Amino acid sequence: TVSLRMNKQSKNASRIAEALVGHEAIARLHYPALFTDPEQARICRAQCEFPGSILSLELRGGKRAAFEFLRRLSITKNAVSLGGMESLACHPATTTHSELSPEQQASSGVTPGLVRISVGIEDWNDLLTEYRAALAGL
């Protein structure tokens, strides 16, 4: 079932990323299908059949906004491990990259407002509604 799951997760993530790009609470949204740099877009087209299920949001308001966003999620679970069938989210600066210095985090693109989301197989409209509501509360 891996290919079925990954296809569904990638389609869900693409729809969600496209719907959230430009949201006022998001300083930057990272997702391969939305690359604007011509070289990144070329590499993505050459190496990817699907853009995948991981998207990252850099939220305006830093760590406080990231934690508030995570607290407002109910379908998406807060977890360090990304890549299950269910939607999961984490704050890399305090989890996966917490042992790096602030300088190392910055050079790796890990900002205080960064939230990573691994989109699962749930209905994408439900997830989008949840993310919009969580963003509206920031």
PDB file of N, CA and C in Angstrom, residues 9-93:
ATOM      1  N   GLN A   9      -1.009  11.066  -0.031  1.00  0.00           N
ATOM      2  CA  GLN A   9      -0.380  12.060   0.830  1.00  0.00           C
ATOM      3  C   GLN A   9       0.203  13.212   0.006  1.00  0.00           C
ATOM      4  N   SER A  10       0.827  12.894  -1.113  1.00  0.00           N
ATOM      5  CA  SER A  10       1.397  13.934  -1.960  1.00  0.00           C
ATOM      6  C   SER A  10       0.307  14.821  -2.559  1.00  0.00           C
ATOM      7  N   LYS A  11      -0.774  14.221  -3.012  1.00  0.00           N
ATOM      8  CA  LYS A  11      -1.889  15.022  -3.555  1.00  0.00           C
ATOM      9  C   LYS A  11      -2.485  15.909  -2.476  1.00  0.00           C
ATOM     10  N   ASN A  12      -2.661  15.349  -1.275  1.00  0.00           N
ATOM     11  CA  ASN A  12      -3.186  16.145  -0.165  1.00  0.00           C
ATOM     12  C   ASN A  12      -2.260  17.327   0.141  1.00  0.00           C
ATOM     13  N   ALA A  13      -0.961  17.054   0.250  1.00  0.00           N
ATOM     14  CA  ALA A  13      -0.003  18.106   0.584  1.00  0.00           C
ATOM     15  C   ALA A  13       0.029  19.182  -0.498  1.00  0.00           C
ATOM     16  N   SER A  14      -0.028  18.775  -1.756  1.00  0.00           N
ATOM     17  CA  SER A  14      -0.029  19.748  -2.855  1.00  0.00           C
ATOM     18  C   SER A  14      -1.232  20.678  -2.773  1.00  0.00           C
ATOM     19  N   ARG A  15      -2.389  20.103  -2.551  1.00  0.00           N
ATOM     20  CA  ARG A  15      -3.612  20.911  -2.458  1.00  0.00           C
ATOM     21  C   ARG A  15      -3.546  21.882  -1.287  1.00  0.00           C
ATOM     22  N   ILE A  16      -3.056  21.389  -0.157  1.00  0.00           N
ATOM     23  CA  ILE A  16      -2.966  22.223   1.044  1.00  0.00           C
ATOM     24  C   ILE A  16      -1.940  23.341   0.843  1.00  0.00           C
ATOM     25  N   ALA A  17      -0.769  22.997   0.321  1.00  0.00           N
ATOM     26  CA  ALA A  17       0.272  24.004   0.105  1.00  0.00           C
ATOM     27  C   ALA A  17      -0.221  25.093  -0.846  1.00  0.00           C
ATOM     28  N   GLU A  18      -0.860  24.688  -1.937  1.00  0.00           N
ATOM     29  CA  GLU A  18      -1.364  25.669  -2.904  1.00  0.00           C
ATOM     30  C   GLU A  18      -2.429  26.580  -2.282  1.00  0.00           C
ATOM     31  N   ALA A  19      -3.236  26.027  -1.373  1.00  0.00           N
ATOM     32  CA  ALA A  19      -4.290  26.816  -0.731  1.00  0.00           C
ATOM     33  C   ALA A  19      -3.730  27.767   0.335  1.00  0.00           C
ATOM     34  N   LEU A  20      -2.617  27.398   0.968  1.00  0.00           N
ATOM     35  CA  LEU A  20      -2.073  28.219   2.053  1.00  0.00           C
ATOM     36  C   LEU A  20      -1.039  29.238   1.600  1.00  0.00           C
ATOM     37  N   VAL A  21      -0.464  29.055   0.413  1.00  0.00           N
ATOM     38  CA  VAL A  21       0.572  29.981  -0.039  1.00  0.00           C
ATOM     39  C   VAL A  21      -0.012  31.399  -0.081  1.00  0.00           C
ATOM     40  N   GLY A  22       0.740  32.327   0.489  1.00  0.00           N
ATOM     41  CA  GLY A  22       0.289  33.715   0.538  1.00  0.00           C
ATOM     42  C   GLY A  22      -0.527  34.067   1.769  1.00  0.00           C
ATOM     43  N   HIS A  23      -0.794  33.097   2.657  1.00  0.00           N
ATOM     44  CA  HIS A  23      -1.549  33.398   3.884  1.00  0.00           C
ATOM     45  C   HIS A  23      -0.775  34.411   4.710  1.00  0.00           C
ATOM     46  N   GLU A  24      -1.471  35.379   5.271  1.00  0.00           N
ATOM     47  CA  GLU A  24      -0.822  36.482   5.992  1.00  0.00           C
ATOM     48  C   GLU A  24      -0.020  36.038   7.217  1.00  0.00           C
ATOM     49  N   ALA A  25      -0.353  34.915   7.832  1.00  0.00           N
ATOM     50  CA  ALA A  25       0.377  34.452   9.015  1.00  0.00           C
ATOM     51  C   ALA A  25       1.639  33.669   8.656  1.00  0.00           C
ATOM     52  N   ILE A  26       1.800  33.369   7.370  1.00  0.00           N
ATOM     53  CA  ILE A  26       2.937  32.567   6.914  1.00  0.00           C
ATOM     54  C   ILE A  26       3.949  33.473   6.223  1.00  0.00           C
ATOM     55  N   ALA A  27       5.151  33.531   6.785  1.00  0.00           N
ATOM     56  CA  ALA A  27       6.221  34.320   6.169  1.00  0.00           C
ATOM     57  C   ALA A  27       6.748  33.623   4.918  1.00  0.00           C
ATOM     58  N   ARG A  28       6.811  32.304   4.975  1.00  0.00           N
ATOM     59  CA  ARG A  28       7.322  31.516   3.843  1.00  0.00           C
ATOM     60  C   ARG A  28       6.786  30.105   3.935  1.00  0.00           C
ATOM     61  N   LEU A  29       6.375  29.557   2.807  1.00  0.00           N
ATOM     62  CA  LEU A  29       5.893  28.184   2.740  1.00  0.00           C
ATOM     63  C   LEU A  29       6.839  27.404   1.839  1.00  0.00           C
ATOM     64  N   HIS A  30       7.383  26.318   2.365  1.00  0.00           N
ATOM     65  CA  HIS A  30       8.334  25.490   1.619  1.00  0.00           C
ATOM     66  C   HIS A  30       7.629  24.226   1.142  1.00  0.00           C
ATOM     67  N   TYR A  31       7.582  24.042  -0.173  1.00  0.00           N
ATOM     68  CA  TYR A  31       7.021  22.823  -0.756  1.00  0.00           C
ATOM     69  C   TYR A  31       7.551  22.712  -2.187  1.00  0.00           C
ATOM     70  N   PRO A  32       8.067  21.555  -2.575  1.00  0.00           N
ATOM     71  CA  PRO A  32       8.723  21.429  -3.884  1.00  0.00           C
ATOM     72  C   PRO A  32       7.893  21.903  -5.079  1.00  0.00           C
ATOM     73  N   ALA A  33       6.604  21.678  -5.083  1.00  0.00           N
ATOM     74  CA  ALA A  33       5.773  22.096  -6.223  1.00  0.00           C
ATOM     75  C   ALA A  33       5.648  23.615  -6.323  1.00  0.00           C
ATOM     76  N   LEU A  34       6.068  24.324  -5.283  1.00  0.00           N
ATOM     77  CA  LEU A  34       5.958  25.781  -5.267  1.00  0.00           C
ATOM     78  C   LEU A  34       7.300  26.488  -5.434  1.00  0.00           C
ATOM     79  N   PHE A  35       8.347  25.740  -5.776  1.00  0.00           N
ATOM     80  CA  PHE A  35       9.650  26.374  -5.972  1.00  0.00           C
ATOM     81  C   PHE A  35       9.541  27.460  -7.040  1.00  0.00           C
ATOM     82  N   THR A  36      10.115  28.619  -6.762  1.00  0.00           N
ATOM     83  CA  THR A  36      10.112  29.708  -7.743  1.00  0.00           C
ATOM     84  C   THR A  36      11.484  29.876  -8.387  1.00  0.00           C
ATOM     85  N   ASP A  37      12.524  29.412  -7.726  1.00  0.00           N
ATOM     86  CA  ASP A  37      13.860  29.465  -8.300  1.00  0.00           C
ATOM     87  C   ASP A  37      13.918  28.499  -9.490  1.00  0.00           C
ATOM     88  N   PRO A  38      14.297  28.977 -10.675  1.00  0.00           N
ATOM     89  CA  PRO A  38      14.284  28.122 -11.863  1.00  0.00           C
ATOM     90  C   PRO A  38      15.122  26.841 -11.716  1.00  0.00           C
ATOM     91  N   GLU A  39      16.262  26.951 -11.069  1.00  0.00           N
ATOM     92  CA  GLU A  39      17.117  25.766 -10.918  1.00  0.00           C
ATOM     93  C   GLU A  39      16.482  24.748  -9.963  1.00  0.00           C
ATOM     94  N   GLN A  40      15.910  25.220  -8.838  1.00  0.00           N
ATOM     95  CA  GLN A  40      15.223  24.302  -7.929  1.00  0.00           C
ATOM     96  C   GLN A  40      14.045  23.632  -8.623  1.00  0.00           C
ATOM     97  N   ALA A  41      13.286  24.394  -9.399  1.00  0.00           N
ATOM     98  CA  ALA A  41      12.144  23.843 -10.122  1.00  0.00           C
ATOM     99  C   ALA A  41      12.603  22.804 -11.141  1.00  0.00           C
ATOM    100  N   ARG A  42      13.705  23.078 -11.837  1.00  0.00           N
ATOM    101  CA  ARG A  42      14.238  22.130 -12.816  1.00  0.00           C
ATOM    102  C   ARG A  42      14.653  20.824 -12.143  1.00  0.00           C
ATOM    103  N   ILE A  43      15.365  20.936 -11.037  1.00  0.00           N
ATOM    104  CA  ILE A  43      15.811  19.740 -10.305  1.00  0.00           C
ATOM    105  C   ILE A  43      14.610  18.946  -9.817  1.00  0.00           C
ATOM    106  N   CYS A  44      13.611  19.635  -9.284  1.00  0.00           N
ATOM    107  CA  CYS A  44      12.401  18.958  -8.803  1.00  0.00           C
ATOM    108  C   CYS A  44      11.728  18.190  -9.940  1.00  0.00           C
ATOM    109  N   ARG A  45      11.563  18.825 -11.084  1.00  0.00           N
ATOM    110  CA  ARG A  45      10.932  18.157 -12.237  1.00  0.00           C
ATOM    111  C   ARG A  45      11.748  16.945 -12.691  1.00  0.00           C
ATOM    112  N   ALA A  46      13.070  17.076 -12.657  1.00  0.00           N
ATOM    113  CA  ALA A  46      13.943  16.008 -13.132  1.00  0.00           C
ATOM    114  C   ALA A  46      14.008  14.826 -12.160  1.00  0.00           C
ATOM    115  N   GLN A  47      13.822  15.082 -10.867  1.00  0.00           N
ATOM    116  CA  GLN A  47      14.049  14.036  -9.872  1.00  0.00           C
ATOM    117  C   GLN A  47      12.803  13.534  -9.163  1.00  0.00           C
ATOM    118  N   CYS A  48      11.668  14.186  -9.343  1.00  0.00           N
ATOM    119  CA  CYS A  48      10.478  13.835  -8.563  1.00  0.00           C
ATOM    120  C   CYS A  48       9.294  13.510  -9.460  1.00  0.00           C
ATOM    121  N   GLU A  49       8.650  12.383  -9.192  1.00  0.00           N
ATOM    122  CA  GLU A  49       7.368  12.110  -9.836  1.00  0.00           C
ATOM    123  C   GLU A  49       6.266  12.890  -9.139  1.00  0.00           C
ATOM    124  N   PHE A  50       6.366  12.964  -7.810  1.00  0.00           N
ATOM    125  CA  PHE A  50       5.409  13.679  -6.979  1.00  0.00           C
ATOM    126  C   PHE A  50       6.194  14.552  -6.010  1.00  0.00           C
ATOM    127  N   PRO A  51       5.637  15.686  -5.591  1.00  0.00           N
ATOM    128  CA  PRO A  51       6.373  16.574  -4.690  1.00  0.00           C
ATOM    129  C   PRO A  51       6.473  16.077  -3.244  1.00  0.00           C
ATOM    130  N   GLY A  52       5.727  15.066  -2.877  1.00  0.00           N
ATOM    131  CA  GLY A  52       5.844  14.505  -1.536  1.00  0.00           C
ATOM    132  C   GLY A  52       4.833  15.037  -0.545  1.00  0.00           C
ATOM    133  N   SER A  53       4.946  14.558   0.689  1.00  0.00           N
ATOM    134  CA  SER A  53       3.942  14.861   1.707  1.00  0.00           C
ATOM    135  C   SER A  53       4.414  15.849   2.768  1.00  0.00           C
ATOM    136  N   ILE A  54       5.661  16.299   2.688  1.00  0.00           N
ATOM    137  CA  ILE A  54       6.197  17.205   3.711  1.00  0.00           C
ATOM    138  C   ILE A  54       6.128  18.651   3.219  1.00  0.00           C
ATOM    139  N   LEU A  55       5.542  19.508   4.045  1.00  0.00           N
ATOM    140  CA  LEU A  55       5.591  20.933   3.780  1.00  0.00           C
ATOM    141  C   LEU A  55       6.022  21.637   5.060  1.00  0.00           C
ATOM    142  N   SER A  56       6.628  22.772   4.895  1.00  0.00           N
ATOM    143  CA  SER A  56       7.109  23.542   6.044  1.00  0.00           C
ATOM    144  C   SER A  56       6.574  24.960   5.978  1.00  0.00           C
ATOM    145  N   LEU A  57       6.141  25.435   7.131  1.00  0.00           N
ATOM    146  CA  LEU A  57       5.621  26.787   7.263  1.00  0.00           C
ATOM    147  C   LEU A  57       6.558  27.582   8.155  1.00  0.00           C
ATOM    148  N   GLU A  58       7.009  28.735   7.690  1.00  0.00           N
ATOM    149  CA  GLU A  58       7.723  29.669   8.553  1.00  0.00           C
ATOM    150  C   GLU A  58       6.688  30.701   8.974  1.00  0.00           C
ATOM    151  N   LEU A  59       6.294  30.631  10.226  1.00  0.00           N
ATOM    152  CA  LEU A  59       5.211  31.486  10.715  1.00  0.00           C
ATOM    153  C   LEU A  59       5.731  32.829  11.209  1.00  0.00           C
ATOM    154  N   ARG A  60       4.993  33.877  10.890  1.00  0.00           N
ATOM    155  CA  ARG A  60       5.306  35.204  11.432  1.00  0.00           C
ATOM    156  C   ARG A  60       5.025  35.122  12.939  1.00  0.00           C
ATOM    157  N   GLY A  61       5.894  35.647  13.726  1.00  0.00           N
ATOM    158  CA  GLY A  61       5.690  35.591  15.163  1.00  0.00           C
ATOM    159  C   GLY A  61       6.605  34.593  15.851  1.00  0.00           C
ATOM    160  N   GLY A  62       7.459  33.916  15.090  1.00  0.00           N
ATOM    161  CA  GLY A  62       8.491  33.061  15.658  1.00  0.00           C
ATOM    162  C   GLY A  62       7.987  31.872  16.456  1.00  0.00           C
ATOM    163  N   LYS A  63       8.760  31.547  17.482  1.00  0.00           N
ATOM    164  CA  LYS A  63       8.491  30.359  18.297  1.00  0.00           C
ATOM    165  C   LYS A  63       7.107  30.399  18.939  1.00  0.00           C
ATOM    166  N   ARG A  64       6.729  31.576  19.432  1.00  0.00           N
ATOM    167  CA  ARG A  64       5.417  31.698  20.076  1.00  0.00           C
ATOM    168  C   ARG A  64       4.295  31.332  19.100  1.00  0.00           C
ATOM    169  N   ALA A  65       4.372  31.831  17.888  1.00  0.00           N
ATOM    170  CA  ALA A  65       3.366  31.532  16.874  1.00  0.00           C
ATOM    171  C   ALA A  65       3.393  30.057  16.494  1.00  0.00           C
ATOM    172  N   ALA A  66       4.589  29.487  16.368  1.00  0.00           N
ATOM    173  CA  ALA A  66       4.707  28.075  16.018  1.00  0.00           C
ATOM    174  C   ALA A  66       4.048  27.197  17.076  1.00  0.00           C
ATOM    175  N   PHE A  67       4.334  27.476  18.348  1.00  0.00           N
ATOM    176  CA  PHE A  67       3.749  26.677  19.423  1.00  0.00           C
ATOM    177  C   PHE A  67       2.237  26.860  19.495  1.00  0.00           C
ATOM    178  N   GLU A  68       1.761  28.075  19.279  1.00  0.00           N
ATOM    179  CA  GLU A  68       0.324  28.327  19.302  1.00  0.00           C
ATOM    180  C   GLU A  68      -0.354  27.584  18.150  1.00  0.00           C
ATOM    181  N   PHE A  69       0.253  27.606  16.977  1.00  0.00           N
ATOM    182  CA  PHE A  69      -0.272  26.861  15.828  1.00  0.00           C
ATOM    183  C   PHE A  69      -0.374  25.374  16.175  1.00  0.00           C
ATOM    184  N   LEU A  70       0.700  24.809  16.710  1.00  0.00           N
ATOM    185  CA  LEU A  70       0.705  23.380  17.057  1.00  0.00           C
ATOM    186  C   LEU A  70      -0.352  23.049  18.112  1.00  0.00           C
ATOM    187  N   ARG A  71      -0.545  23.935  19.086  1.00  0.00           N
ATOM    188  CA  ARG A  71      -1.550  23.703  20.135  1.00  0.00           C
ATOM    189  C   ARG A  71      -2.963  23.660  19.577  1.00  0.00           C
ATOM    190  N   ARG A  72      -3.201  24.334  18.482  1.00  0.00           N
ATOM    191  CA  ARG A  72      -4.546  24.432  17.908  1.00  0.00           C
ATOM    192  C   ARG A  72      -4.906  23.257  16.990  1.00  0.00           C
ATOM    193  N   LEU A  73      -3.975  22.352  16.762  1.00  0.00           N
ATOM    194  CA  LEU A  73      -4.236  21.215  15.874  1.00  0.00           C
ATOM    195  C   LEU A  73      -4.884  20.067  16.635  1.00  0.00           C
ATOM    196  N   SER A  74      -5.829  19.395  15.994  1.00  0.00           N
ATOM    197  CA  SER A  74      -6.434  18.213  16.627  1.00  0.00           C
ATOM    198  C   SER A  74      -6.354  16.993  15.721  1.00  0.00           C
ATOM    199  N   ILE A  75      -6.578  17.153  14.427  1.00  0.00           N
ATOM    200  CA  ILE A  75      -6.429  16.019  13.506  1.00  0.00           C
ATOM    201  C   ILE A  75      -4.942  15.699  13.361  1.00  0.00           C
ATOM    202  N   THR A  76      -4.159  16.729  13.126  1.00  0.00           N
ATOM    203  CA  THR A  76      -2.710  16.581  12.980  1.00  0.00           C
ATOM    204  C   THR A  76      -2.093  16.488  14.371  1.00  0.00           C
ATOM    205  N   LYS A  77      -1.329  15.437  14.581  1.00  0.00           N
ATOM    206  CA  LYS A  77      -0.709  15.212  15.885  1.00  0.00           C
ATOM    207  C   LYS A  77       0.694  15.804  15.932  1.00  0.00           C
ATOM    208  N   ASN A  78       1.057  16.338  17.084  1.00  0.00           N
ATOM    209  CA  ASN A  78       2.387  16.873  17.304  1.00  0.00           C
ATOM    210  C   ASN A  78       3.320  15.701  17.589  1.00  0.00           C
ATOM    211  N   ALA A  79       4.272  15.455  16.694  1.00  0.00           N
ATOM    212  CA  ALA A  79       5.177  14.315  16.848  1.00  0.00           C
ATOM    213  C   ALA A  79       6.486  14.617  16.142  1.00  0.00           C
ATOM    214  N   VAL A  80       7.567  14.055  16.652  1.00  0.00           N
ATOM    215  CA  VAL A  80       8.879  14.260  16.054  1.00  0.00           C
ATOM    216  C   VAL A  80       9.035  13.413  14.799  1.00  0.00           C
ATOM    217  N   SER A  81       8.508  12.221  14.815  1.00  0.00           N
ATOM    218  CA  SER A  81       8.623  11.317  13.679  1.00  0.00           C
ATOM    219  C   SER A  81       7.643  11.738  12.596  1.00  0.00           C
ATOM    220  N   LEU A  82       8.151  11.983  11.406  1.00  0.00           N
ATOM    221  CA  LEU A  82       7.292  12.367  10.300  1.00  0.00           C
ATOM    222  C   LEU A  82       7.260  11.227   9.279  1.00  0.00           C
ATOM    223  N   GLY A  83       6.111  11.005   8.659  1.00  0.00           N
ATOM    224  CA  GLY A  83       6.061  10.034   7.590  1.00  0.00           C
ATOM    225  C   GLY A  83       5.104   8.885   7.788  1.00  0.00           C
ATOM    226  N   GLY A  84       4.219   8.955   8.768  1.00  0.00           N
ATOM    227  CA  GLY A  84       3.215   7.915   8.950  1.00  0.00           C
ATOM    228  C   GLY A  84       2.020   8.160   8.045  1.00  0.00           C
ATOM    229  N   MET A  85       0.984   7.341   8.189  1.00  0.00           N
ATOM    230  CA  MET A  85      -0.244   7.521   7.411  1.00  0.00           C
ATOM    231  C   MET A  85      -1.041   8.714   7.921  1.00  0.00           C
ATOM    232  N   GLU A  86      -0.874   9.040   9.193  1.00  0.00           N
ATOM    233  CA  GLU A  86      -1.608  10.143   9.794  1.00  0.00           C
ATOM    234  C   GLU A  86      -0.800  11.419   9.666  1.00  0.00           C
ATOM    235  N   SER A  87      -1.482  12.551   9.701  1.00  0.00           N
ATOM    236  CA  SER A  87      -0.808  13.838   9.619  1.00  0.00           C
ATOM    237  C   SER A  87      -0.106  14.146  10.930  1.00  0.00           C
ATOM    238  N   LEU A  88       1.152  14.548  10.817  1.00  0.00           N
ATOM    239  CA  LEU A  88       1.989  14.827  11.972  1.00  0.00           C
ATOM    240  C   LEU A  88       2.683  16.176  11.762  1.00  0.00           C
ATOM    241  N   ALA A  89       2.971  16.870  12.853  1.00  0.00           N
ATOM    242  CA  ALA A  89       3.659  18.157  12.770  1.00  0.00           C
ATOM    243  C   ALA A  89       4.686  18.253  13.889  1.00  0.00           C
ATOM    244  N   CYS A  90       5.735  19.038  13.642  1.00  0.00           N
ATOM    245  CA  CYS A  90       6.739  19.258  14.687  1.00  0.00           C
ATOM    246  C   CYS A  90       7.359  20.642  14.550  1.00  0.00           C
ATOM    247  N   HIS A  91       8.005  21.064  15.617  1.00  0.00           N
ATOM    248  CA  HIS A  91       8.755  22.317  15.680  1.00  0.00           C
ATOM    249  C   HIS A  91      10.237  21.926  15.690  1.00  0.00           C
ATOM    250  N   PRO A  92      10.899  21.928  14.522  1.00  0.00           N
ATOM    251  CA  PRO A  92      12.271  21.429  14.435  1.00  0.00           C
ATOM    252  C   PRO A  92      13.274  22.090  15.379  1.00  0.00           C
ATOM    253  N   ALA A  93      13.132  23.388  15.650  1.00  0.00           N
ATOM    254  CA  ALA A  93      14.105  24.076  16.500  1.00  0.00           C
ATOM    255  C   ALA A  93      14.166  23.505  17.914  1.00  0.00           C
TER     256      ALA A  93
END
